[in-house]
CSV table of C-alpha atoms in Angstrom, one decimal:
chain,number,residue,atom,x,y,z
A,7,MET,CA,76.5,120.2,68.3
A,8,TRP,CA,79.8,122.3,67.4
A,9,ALA,CA,82.9,119.7,66.8
A,10,MET,CA,86.4,119.5,65.0
A,11,SER,CA,88.4,116.4,64.4
A,12,ALA,CA,91.1,115.0,66.9
A,13,VAL,CA,93.8,116.9,64.7
A,14,GLY,CA,91.7,120.3,65.1
A,15,TYR,CA,91.4,119.9,68.8
A,16,ARG,CA,94.8,119.1,69.0
A,17,ARG,CA,95.9,122.2,67.4
A,18,LEU,CA,93.2,123.7,69.6
A,19,GLY,CA,94.7,122.9,72.8
A,20,ALA,CA,98.4,123.7,72.1
A,21,ALA,CA,97.2,127.0,70.9
A,22,GLY,CA,95.8,127.0,75.0
A,23,SER,CA,98.8,125.5,76.3
A,24,ALA,CA,100.9,128.1,74.6
A,25,ALA,CA,98.8,131.5,75.8
A,26,THR,CA,98.8,129.9,79.2
A,27,ALA,CA,102.5,129.8,79.2
A,28,ALA,CA,103.1,132.7,77.6
A,29,GLY,CA,100.9,134.4,79.8
A,30,GLY,CA,102.9,132.9,82.5
A,31,TRP,CA,106.0,134.7,81.5
A,32,ALA,CA,104.2,137.5,83.9
A,33,ALA,CA,101.8,136.3,85.7
A,34,GLY,CA,103.2,133.3,86.9
A,35,THR,CA,104.6,132.3,90.1
A,36,LEU,CA,107.4,134.2,89.7
A,37,PRO,CA,110.6,134.5,92.2
A,38,THR,CA,110.9,137.3,94.0
A,39,ARG,CA,114.5,137.4,92.8
A,40,ASP,CA,115.9,136.5,89.8
A,41,PRO,CA,120.0,137.8,89.3
A,42,TRP,CA,119.5,136.3,85.3
A,43,GLY,CA,116.6,138.8,85.0
A,44,ILE,CA,114.5,136.4,83.2
A,45,TRP,CA,111.5,135.4,85.7
A,46,VAL,CA,110.7,139.3,86.4
A,47,PRO,CA,107.3,141.7,87.1
A,48,HIS,CA,106.7,143.8,84.2
A,49,GLY,CA,103.8,145.9,85.8
A,50,PRO,CA,100.3,146.0,87.0
A,51,GLY,CA,99.2,146.3,83.7
A,52,VAL,CA,101.3,143.9,82.1
A,53,THR,CA,100.6,141.5,84.6
A,54,VAL,CA,96.7,141.8,84.7
A,55,ALA,CA,96.4,141.3,80.6
A,56,ALA,CA,99.2,138.3,80.7
A,57,THR,CA,96.6,136.9,83.3
A,58,VAL,CA,93.8,137.5,81.2
A,59,LEU,CA,95.7,135.9,78.6
A,60,ALA,CA,96.7,132.7,80.9
A,61,TYR,CA,92.6,131.8,81.9
A,62,LEU,CA,91.9,132.4,78.1
A,63,GLY,CA,94.6,129.7,77.2
A,64,LEU,CA,93.2,127.5,79.7
A,65,THR,CA,90.1,127.8,79.0
A,66,LEU,CA,91.1,126.9,75.2
A,67,LEU,CA,93.0,123.7,76.7
A,68,VAL,CA,90.0,122.6,78.6
A,69,VAL,CA,87.8,122.9,75.7
A,70,ALA,CA,90.1,121.2,73.6
A,71,TRP,CA,90.5,118.4,76.5
A,72,TRP,CA,87.0,118.1,76.7
A,73,GLY,CA,86.2,117.8,72.9
A,74,TYR,CA,89.5,115.5,72.3
A,75,GLY,CA,88.2,112.8,74.5
A,76,ARG,CA,84.7,112.3,72.3
A,77,ALA,CA,86.6,112.9,68.8
A,78,GLY,CA,88.0,109.5,68.6
A,79,SER,CA,92.1,108.8,68.2
A,80,SER,CA,94.8,106.3,68.4
A,81,VAL,CA,96.8,105.9,71.5
A,82,ARG,CA,99.6,107.3,68.9
A,83,HIS,CA,97.8,110.3,68.3
A,84,THR,CA,96.7,110.6,71.8
A,85,LEU,CA,100.7,110.3,72.8
A,86,VAL,CA,102.1,112.8,70.3
A,87,THR,CA,98.9,115.2,71.5
A,88,LEU,CA,100.2,115.1,75.1
A,89,GLY,CA,103.6,116.1,73.8
A,90,TRP,CA,102.0,119.2,71.5
A,91,TRP,CA,100.0,120.3,75.1
A,92,ALA,CA,103.0,119.4,77.8
A,93,ALA,CA,106.1,121.3,75.2
A,94,PRO,CA,105.2,125.0,75.8
A,95,MET,CA,105.1,124.8,80.0
A,96,LEU,CA,108.7,123.5,79.6
A,97,LEU,CA,110.7,126.5,79.8
A,98,ALA,CA,107.9,128.8,81.7
A,99,PRO,CA,108.1,129.9,85.1
A,100,PRO,CA,106.4,128.2,87.7
A,101,LEU,CA,102.8,128.2,87.2
A,102,PHE,CA,99.6,128.2,89.7
A,103,SER,CA,102.1,127.3,92.7
A,104,ALA,CA,105.1,128.5,94.2
A,105,ASP,CA,106.0,124.9,95.8
A,106,VAL,CA,108.4,124.7,93.9
A,107,TYR,CA,110.8,127.1,95.6
A,108,SER,CA,109.5,125.1,98.4
A,109,TYR,CA,111.2,122.1,96.7
A,110,ILE,CA,114.5,123.8,96.1
A,111,ALA,CA,115.1,125.6,99.0
A,112,GLN,CA,114.7,122.3,101.3
A,113,GLY,CA,117.2,120.8,98.9
A,114,ALA,CA,119.7,123.3,99.8
A,115,MET,CA,119.0,122.7,103.2
A,116,VAL,CA,119.9,119.1,102.9
A,117,LEU,CA,122.8,120.0,101.3
A,118,GLU,CA,124.1,122.4,104.0
A,119,GLY,CA,123.0,119.8,106.8
A,120,HIS,CA,120.1,121.7,108.2
A,121,ASP,CA,117.3,119.5,109.9
A,122,VAL,CA,114.5,119.8,107.2
A,123,TYR,CA,112.1,118.2,109.5
A,124,GLY,CA,112.9,120.5,112.2
A,125,ALA,CA,113.1,124.1,110.6
A,126,GLY,CA,111.9,126.1,107.2
A,127,PRO,CA,113.5,127.1,104.1
A,128,SER,CA,114.2,130.8,106.9
A,129,VAL,CA,116.7,129.2,108.2
A,130,LEU,CA,119.1,129.4,105.1
A,131,ASP,CA,121.2,132.6,104.2
A,132,PRO,CA,119.4,134.8,102.1
A,133,GLY,CA,123.0,135.3,100.1
A,134,GLY,CA,123.6,131.5,99.8
A,135,VAL,CA,122.5,128.6,98.2
A,136,GLY,CA,119.2,128.5,97.9
A,137,GLY,CA,118.2,131.5,99.2
A,138,ASP,CA,116.7,132.9,96.0
A,139,ALA,CA,114.1,130.5,96.7
A,140,ALA,CA,113.5,130.7,100.3
A,141,ALA,CA,113.0,133.9,99.9
A,142,SER,CA,110.8,133.0,97.0
A,143,VAL,CA,108.6,130.5,99.5
A,144,GLY,CA,105.1,131.5,100.1
A,145,GLY,CA,104.2,133.0,103.1
A,146,HIS,CA,103.2,129.8,105.5
A,147,TRP,CA,105.8,128.0,104.1
A,148,THR,CA,108.8,129.8,104.8
A,149,ASP,CA,109.1,128.5,108.7
A,150,THR,CA,107.0,125.7,107.8
A,151,PRO,CA,109.0,121.8,108.0
A,152,ALA,CA,109.1,119.7,105.2
A,153,PRO,CA,106.7,117.5,105.2
A,154,TYR,CA,108.1,115.5,102.3
A,155,GLY,CA,110.0,111.9,102.1
A,156,PRO,CA,113.9,111.8,102.1
A,157,VAL,CA,113.9,110.2,98.7
A,158,PHE,CA,112.1,113.4,97.1
A,159,LEU,CA,114.2,115.8,99.3
A,160,VAL,CA,117.8,113.8,98.0
A,161,LEU,CA,116.4,114.5,94.3
A,162,ALA,CA,115.6,118.5,95.2
A,163,GLN,CA,119.4,118.3,96.7
A,164,ALA,CA,120.7,116.9,93.6
A,165,VAL,CA,119.2,119.7,91.6
A,166,THR,CA,120.1,122.2,94.3
A,167,LEU,CA,123.6,120.7,94.0
A,168,ALA,CA,123.9,121.0,89.9
A,169,THR,CA,122.2,124.3,89.8
A,170,GLY,CA,124.1,126.1,92.2
A,171,GLY,CA,120.5,126.9,93.7
A,172,THR,CA,120.5,129.0,91.2
A,173,ILE,CA,116.7,129.8,90.4
A,174,VAL,CA,116.0,129.6,86.6
A,175,PRO,CA,118.2,126.5,86.0
A,176,ALA,CA,116.6,125.0,89.6
A,177,VAL,CA,113.4,125.2,88.5
A,178,LEU,CA,114.1,123.7,85.1
A,179,GLY,CA,115.5,120.9,86.5
A,180,MET,CA,112.5,120.2,89.2
A,181,ARG,CA,110.5,120.2,85.9
A,182,LEU,CA,113.0,117.5,84.0
A,183,ILE,CA,112.0,115.3,87.2
A,184,ALA,CA,107.9,116.6,87.0
A,185,VAL,CA,108.3,115.7,82.9
A,186,ALA,CA,109.7,112.5,83.9
A,187,ALA,CA,107.4,111.4,86.6
A,188,LEU,CA,104.5,112.3,83.2
A,189,ALA,CA,106.3,109.7,81.3
A,190,LEU,CA,106.0,107.1,84.1
A,191,ILE,CA,102.5,107.8,84.8
A,192,VAL,CA,102.1,107.3,81.0
A,193,TRP,CA,103.6,103.8,81.0
A,194,ALA,CA,101.8,102.8,83.7
A,195,LEU,CA,98.3,103.6,82.9
A,196,ARG,CA,99.1,102.4,79.4
A,197,ARG,CA,99.9,98.8,80.7
A,198,LEU,CA,97.0,98.7,83.6
A,199,ALA,CA,94.2,99.6,80.8
A,200,ARG,CA,95.8,97.5,78.0
A,201,ASP,CA,93.3,94.9,78.9
A,202,ARG,CA,90.5,97.3,77.9
A,203,GLY,CA,91.8,97.3,74.6
A,204,GLU,CA,92.9,100.1,72.0
A,205,ASP,CA,89.9,102.5,73.3
A,206,GLY,CA,90.7,101.7,76.8
A,207,GLU,CA,94.4,103.1,76.8
A,208,ARG,CA,93.0,105.9,74.8
A,209,GLY,CA,90.7,106.8,77.6
A,210,ALA,CA,93.1,106.0,80.4
A,211,LEU,CA,95.7,108.2,78.4
A,212,TRP,CA,93.2,111.1,78.3
A,213,LEU,CA,92.0,111.1,81.9
A,214,GLY,CA,94.9,109.8,83.3
A,215,ALA,CA,97.9,111.9,81.4
A,216,LEU,CA,96.3,114.4,78.9
A,217,ASN,CA,94.0,116.2,81.8
A,218,PRO,CA,94.4,120.1,81.4
A,219,LEU,CA,94.6,119.6,86.2
A,220,LEU,CA,97.7,117.2,85.7
A,221,LEU,CA,99.7,119.1,82.7
A,222,MET,CA,99.1,122.4,84.4
A,223,HIS,CA,100.1,121.5,88.2
A,224,VAL,CA,103.0,118.7,87.4
A,225,VAL,CA,104.3,120.2,84.2
A,226,GLY,CA,103.6,123.8,84.8
A,227,GLY,CA,103.6,123.5,88.9
A,228,MET,CA,105.8,120.4,89.2
A,229,HIS,CA,104.4,119.5,92.0
A,230,ASN,CA,105.8,116.2,93.7
A,231,ASP,CA,102.5,114.6,93.7
A,232,GLY,CA,103.3,113.5,89.9
A,233,LEU,CA,106.5,111.6,91.2
A,234,MET,CA,104.2,110.3,94.0
A,235,ILE,CA,101.5,108.8,91.5
A,236,ALA,CA,104.0,107.9,88.8
A,237,LEU,CA,105.8,105.5,91.4
A,238,MET,CA,102.6,104.1,92.4
A,239,LEU,CA,100.9,103.3,89.4
A,240,ALA,CA,104.5,101.6,88.7
A,241,GLY,CA,104.6,99.6,91.6
A,242,VAL,CA,100.9,98.5,90.7
A,243,VAL,CA,101.6,97.5,87.3
A,244,LEU,CA,104.5,95.4,88.8
A,245,ALA,CA,102.1,93.7,91.6
A,246,ARG,CA,99.6,93.1,89.1
A,247,ARG,CA,101.9,91.2,86.9
A,248,GLY,CA,102.9,89.2,90.0
A,249,ARG,CA,106.0,90.9,90.9
A,250,TRP,CA,104.3,92.1,94.2
A,251,VAL,CA,107.5,92.3,96.5
A,252,ALA,CA,108.7,95.2,93.6
A,253,GLY,CA,105.9,96.5,93.3
A,254,SER,CA,105.5,96.9,97.1
A,255,ALA,CA,109.3,98.3,97.0
A,256,LEU,CA,108.3,101.2,94.4
A,257,VAL,CA,105.0,102.4,96.3
A,258,GLY,CA,107.7,102.4,99.7
A,259,LEU,CA,109.5,105.0,97.3
A,260,ALA,CA,106.6,107.0,96.2
A,261,MET,CA,105.9,106.9,100.5
A,262,MET,CA,108.7,108.5,100.5
A,263,VAL,CA,108.1,111.3,98.4
A,264,LYS,CA,104.7,111.8,99.8
A,265,SER,CA,102.7,109.8,102.1
A,266,PRO,CA,99.4,109.2,101.0
A,267,ALA,CA,100.4,106.3,98.5
A,268,ALA,CA,100.7,104.0,101.4
A,269,VAL,CA,97.1,103.4,100.9
A,270,ALA,CA,98.3,101.1,97.6
A,271,LEU,CA,99.8,98.5,99.9
A,272,LEU,CA,96.3,97.7,100.8
A,273,PHE,CA,94.7,97.5,97.8
A,274,ILE,CA,98.3,95.1,96.4
A,275,GLY,CA,97.6,92.8,99.1
A,276,VAL,CA,94.3,92.5,98.0
A,277,ILE,CA,95.9,91.6,94.8
A,278,VAL,CA,98.2,88.9,96.8
A,279,GLY,CA,95.4,87.7,98.4
A,280,ARG,CA,93.3,86.8,95.2
A,281,ALA,CA,96.5,85.7,93.4
A,282,ALA,CA,96.9,83.4,96.5
A,283,ALA,CA,93.1,81.6,95.8
A,284,GLY,CA,93.3,77.7,96.9
A,285,ARG,CA,95.7,78.7,99.9
A,286,PRO,CA,93.8,78.7,103.3
A,287,ALA,CA,92.0,82.1,104.2
A,288,VAL,CA,94.4,82.9,106.7
A,289,HIS,CA,97.3,82.5,104.8
A,290,ARG,CA,95.7,84.8,102.1
A,291,VAL,CA,94.9,87.3,104.3
A,292,VAL,CA,98.4,87.2,106.6
A,293,LYS,CA,100.4,87.6,103.1
A,294,GLY,CA,98.3,90.2,101.9
A,295,LEU,CA,98.1,92.9,105.1
A,296,VAL,CA,101.6,92.2,106.2
A,297,GLY,CA,103.5,91.2,103.1
A,298,PRO,CA,103.5,94.7,101.1
A,299,GLY,CA,103.7,96.5,104.4
A,300,LEU,CA,107.1,94.6,105.8
A,301,VAL,CA,108.3,95.2,101.9
A,302,ALA,CA,107.4,99.3,101.7
A,303,GLY,CA,108.7,100.2,105.3
A,304,ALA,CA,111.9,98.3,104.7
A,305,VAL,CA,112.6,100.2,101.6
A,306,ALA,CA,111.2,103.7,103.6
A,307,ALA,CA,113.8,102.9,106.5
A,308,GLY,CA,116.4,102.1,104.2
A,309,ALA,CA,115.9,105.2,101.9
A,310,THR,CA,115.9,107.7,105.0
A,311,LEU,CA,119.4,105.6,106.5
A,312,LEU,CA,121.0,106.2,102.9
A,313,ALA,CA,119.4,110.4,102.8
A,314,GLY,CA,120.8,110.7,105.9
A,315,THR,CA,117.8,113.3,106.9
A,316,GLY,CA,116.5,111.3,109.7
A,317,PHE,CA,112.9,110.2,110.5
A,318,GLY,CA,111.4,113.6,111.3
A,319,TRP,CA,108.8,112.9,108.6
A,320,LEU,CA,107.0,110.8,110.7
A,321,ARG,CA,106.1,113.7,112.9
A,322,THR,CA,105.8,116.2,110.3
A,323,GLN,CA,102.8,114.2,108.4
A,324,SER,CA,100.0,116.2,109.9
A,325,VAL,CA,102.0,120.1,109.2
A,326,ALA,CA,99.2,120.2,105.9
A,327,GLY,CA,96.3,120.0,108.5
A,328,THR,CA,97.4,123.1,110.1
A,329,ILE,CA,96.7,124.8,107.0
A,330,HIS,CA,92.9,126.0,106.5
A,331,THR,CA,92.1,125.5,102.6
A,332,ALA,CA,88.8,126.0,101.4
A,333,LEU,CA,88.5,122.9,99.5
A,334,SER,CA,87.9,120.8,102.5
A,335,VAL,CA,84.9,119.7,103.8
A,336,THR,CA,86.0,118.9,107.3
A,337,SER,CA,88.2,122.1,107.9
A,338,ASP,CA,85.2,124.5,106.9
A,339,LEU,CA,82.3,122.2,108.2
A,340,GLY,CA,85.0,122.1,111.4
A,341,LEU,CA,85.8,125.8,111.4
A,342,LEU,CA,82.0,126.3,110.9
A,343,LEU,CA,80.7,124.2,113.6
A,344,GLY,CA,84.0,126.1,116.0
A,345,GLU,CA,83.1,129.7,115.6
A,346,LEU,CA,79.4,128.5,116.4
A,347,LEU,CA,80.3,127.1,119.7
A,348,HIS,CA,82.5,130.2,120.0
A,349,ALA,CA,79.4,132.5,119.8
A,350,LEU,CA,76.7,130.6,121.4
A,351,LEU,CA,79.3,129.2,124.4
A,352,GLY,CA,82.3,131.2,124.1
A,353,THR,CA,84.1,128.0,123.4
A,354,ASP,CA,87.7,127.7,121.8
A,355,PRO,CA,86.8,126.9,118.0
A,356,ASP,CA,90.2,125.2,117.2
A,357,PRO,CA,89.9,121.7,119.0
A,358,VAL,CA,86.6,121.6,117.2
A,359,LYS,CA,87.9,121.9,113.9
A,360,THR,CA,90.6,119.7,114.9
A,361,ALA,CA,88.2,117.2,115.9
A,362,VAL,CA,86.1,117.2,112.9
A,363,GLN,CA,89.1,117.0,110.6
A,364,ARG,CA,90.0,113.7,112.6
A,365,LEU,CA,86.1,112.2,112.4
A,366,GLY,CA,86.9,112.8,108.6
A,367,LEU,CA,89.5,110.9,108.1
A,368,ALA,CA,88.5,108.2,110.7
A,369,ALA,CA,85.6,108.1,107.7
A,370,ALA,CA,88.1,108.1,105.5
A,371,LEU,CA,90.0,105.1,106.8
A,372,ALA,CA,86.6,103.1,107.2
A,373,VAL,CA,86.0,103.8,103.5
A,374,ILE,CA,89.0,102.7,102.0
A,375,ALA,CA,88.9,99.7,104.7
A,376,TYR,CA,85.4,98.5,103.2
A,377,LEU,CA,86.7,99.4,99.3
A,378,ALA,CA,89.6,96.8,100.5
A,379,TRP,CA,87.0,93.7,102.0
A,380,ARG,CA,84.8,94.8,98.5
A,381,SER,CA,87.5,94.4,96.2
A,382,ALA,CA,89.1,91.2,98.2
A,383,ARG,CA,85.6,89.7,98.0
A,384,GLY,CA,85.7,89.8,94.2
A,385,ARG,CA,84.0,93.5,93.4
A,386,PRO,CA,85.6,96.1,92.4
A,387,SER,CA,88.6,95.5,91.2
A,388,PRO,CA,91.9,96.4,93.1
A,389,VAL,CA,93.2,98.7,91.0
A,390,HIS,CA,89.4,100.4,90.8
A,391,ALA,CA,88.8,100.3,94.5
A,392,LEU,CA,92.4,102.2,95.0
A,393,GLY,CA,91.5,104.8,92.6
A,394,LEU,CA,88.2,105.3,94.9
A,395,ALA,CA,90.0,105.1,98.0
A,396,LEU,CA,92.3,108.0,97.4
A,397,VAL,CA,89.5,110.3,95.8
A,398,ALA,CA,87.8,109.5,99.4
A,399,LEU,CA,90.7,110.0,101.5
A,400,VAL,CA,91.0,113.5,99.2
A,401,VAL,CA,87.5,114.2,99.8
A,402,LEU,CA,88.0,113.6,104.2
A,403,SER,CA,91.5,115.2,104.4
A,404,PRO,CA,91.9,118.5,106.4
A,405,MET,CA,94.0,119.9,103.5
A,406,VAL,CA,93.1,119.7,100.1
A,407,GLN,CA,94.4,121.3,96.9
A,408,PRO,CA,93.4,121.2,93.7
A,409,TRP,CA,96.0,118.9,92.3
A,410,TYR,CA,95.3,116.4,95.1
A,411,LEU,CA,92.2,114.8,93.0
A,412,LEU,CA,94.9,113.4,90.2
A,413,TRP,CA,96.2,110.9,93.1
A,414,GLY,CA,92.8,108.9,92.5
A,415,THR,CA,92.3,110.7,89.3
A,416,THR,CA,94.7,109.0,87.2
A,417,VAL,CA,94.0,105.1,88.8
A,418,VAL,CA,90.2,105.9,88.5
A,419,ALA,CA,91.4,106.5,84.5
A,420,ALA,CA,93.0,103.0,83.8
A,421,THR,CA,89.7,101.2,84.9
A,422,ALA,CA,86.7,103.6,84.4
A,423,TRP,CA,87.0,106.5,82.2
A,424,ASP,CA,84.3,106.7,80.7
A,425,GLY,CA,82.2,105.2,83.8
A,426,ARG,CA,80.2,107.5,86.1
A,427,ALA,CA,83.5,107.7,88.7
A,428,GLY,CA,85.6,108.8,85.3
A,429,ARG,CA,82.8,111.5,84.5
A,430,VAL,CA,82.6,112.7,88.0
A,431,LEU,CA,86.2,113.2,88.1
A,432,ALA,CA,86.1,114.7,84.6
A,433,VAL,CA,84.1,117.6,85.3
A,434,LEU,CA,86.1,118.1,88.8
A,435,SER,CA,89.6,118.0,87.0
A,436,ALA,CA,87.7,121.1,84.3
A,437,ALA,CA,86.4,122.7,87.3
A,438,LEU,CA,89.7,122.6,89.5
A,439,VAL,CA,91.9,123.4,87.3
A,440,TYR,CA,90.6,127.0,87.5
A,441,GLU,CA,90.5,127.8,91.1
A,442,THR,CA,94.2,128.5,91.6
A,443,ALA,CA,95.2,131.7,89.5
A,444,PRO,CA,98.4,131.3,87.2
A,445,SER,CA,100.5,133.4,90.5
A,446,GLY,CA,99.8,131.1,92.7
A,447,ALA,CA,97.2,132.8,94.6
A,448,THR,CA,93.4,131.8,95.0
A,449,PRO,CA,91.2,134.7,93.7
A,450,TRP,CA,87.5,134.6,94.2
A,451,TYR,CA,86.9,134.5,90.2
A,452,GLY,CA,89.1,131.5,90.5
A,453,PHE,CA,85.8,129.8,92.3
A,454,ALA,CA,83.6,131.6,90.0
A,455,LEU,CA,85.2,130.1,86.8
A,456,ALA,CA,85.5,127.0,88.4
A,457,ALA,CA,81.6,126.6,89.2
A,458,VAL,CA,80.9,128.0,85.6
A,459,ALA,CA,83.1,125.2,84.3
A,460,GLY,CA,81.9,122.4,86.8
A,461,ALA,CA,78.2,123.4,85.6
A,462,ALA,CA,79.0,123.5,82.1
A,463,GLY,CA,80.8,120.1,82.6
A,464,THR,CA,77.9,118.4,84.5
A,465,VAL,CA,75.2,119.7,81.4
A,466,LEU,CA,77.9,118.3,78.7
A,467,VAL,CA,77.9,114.5,80.8
A,468,ARG,CA,74.3,114.5,81.0
A,469,ARG,CA,73.8,115.5,77.2
A,470,ALA,CA,76.2,112.7,76.3
A,471,ALA,CA,74.6,110.4,78.5
A,472,THR,CA,71.0,110.5,77.0
A,473,ALA,CA,72.8,110.2,73.2
A,474,ARG,CA,73.2,107.7,71.0
A,475,PRO,CA,76.4,105.7,71.4
A,476,ASP,CA,77.9,106.4,67.9
A,477,ARG,CA,77.0,110.2,68.6
A,478,THR,CA,78.9,110.0,72.0
A,479,ARG,CA,81.6,107.6,70.5
A,480,VAL,CA,81.8,106.3,74.4
A,481,PRO,CA,81.7,103.2,74.9
A,482,ALA,CA,78.5,101.5,77.0
A,483,PRO,CA,79.3,100.8,80.4
A,484,ARG,CA,79.0,97.2,80.5
A,485,THR,CA,82.9,97.4,78.6
A,486,ALA,CA,83.9,98.6,81.8
A,487,GLU,CA,82.3,95.7,83.8
A,488,ARG,CA,83.4,93.0,81.7
A,489,HIS,CA,87.0,93.8,82.4
A,490,GLY,CA,86.0,94.3,86.1
A,491,ALA,CA,86.0,97.7,86.5
A,492,ARG,CA,82.4,98.6,87.6
A,493,THR,CA,81.4,102.0,88.3
A,494,PRO,CA,80.3,102.8,91.5
């Protein structure tokens, strides 16, 4: 099988990242208006060529990432490689998503005193602060209230205030937040994987930070999921060190970026309960179930009051469920069943879709509760169970975007990057990175490329599983089990 050294894969990935970023200057998610004239369209011919270049670069990056994970390298080498691969995207326009324009516009809304949880960016003055960002927001988000917590909105407000809402500096300001989140993710991954040795740290960084899905959508697309994941992981690190109050507080801040981080509180509770071994069972259960939630709730309430944005985020958490995405299994099934019943009985399909979505969420909660119960009894470890729980939540959610997979992938990376769950998530990461075009659209060929990448990844994983350990460079599964990270 063709292969190269870790240095060779580093260079290949850097070339791929640079090509993707270069393509983004013409085919990225360009703003509707850029007063500086830097990020502007260049005509259909250039756009098509730039799109092809971006996809070719993305393919080089995926190939390099896959090979790098099996080439063998040190933690330091992996960190330097991460810098090489992330650097080309630092000054590029937004890639694969227009969400950053929503962030800037919502920051302007907070700055101007608008109710960000009662209206969308369309309320902004087109000629005022945030007007250019509001004009660049994706269609259905123009009139949609913010589903994000006040901590993130305050950060977006600060960026908008510092840059005056001017598109280029405002986007780069949001990218600084994304890069800071990436640095915190790296810090947390290394500490969560430290008990697995050098190879465990390197593997955690490979799947959890060097992952092309994260590079494209956190650094390139600046999704605030990166900040949520970073704060959540840091909270888990502190909880594992016995500082569960500080850890729960960080998870509370993560919740005030995006609400799914709340799942971590249940597993911090498991950590707290297991640390209280020898105490009465009732004491352990009450402390584990109530303590982290109270701390995080107090932090969330305090952050909301200090931000001055109000508690409207409590009612906008269902906003995402109103938007259909093809990756949501429950939404697809609900839509199919609703349309079928409509054709047969003439019933309204929307209530059927909503009912299936709610059943999916109920099933996700059941899976999360089961994983917490199993973890409290000893296996799997609370951190690994958290990763699986977040994956289950994504799979059964009413709205699923490709980068949502990162919620659980980054956690599993620290516990079982080389286990069954890690291998599945690696294949999915390599596939889903193609689903969204550099322009932020979701074209049909994106799904076709994702299918090809997924099939290729599956074949490579199966070959690696049957090869000799010295050929694959992948530690035997018992290494993960020995450290309490049994794969499912």
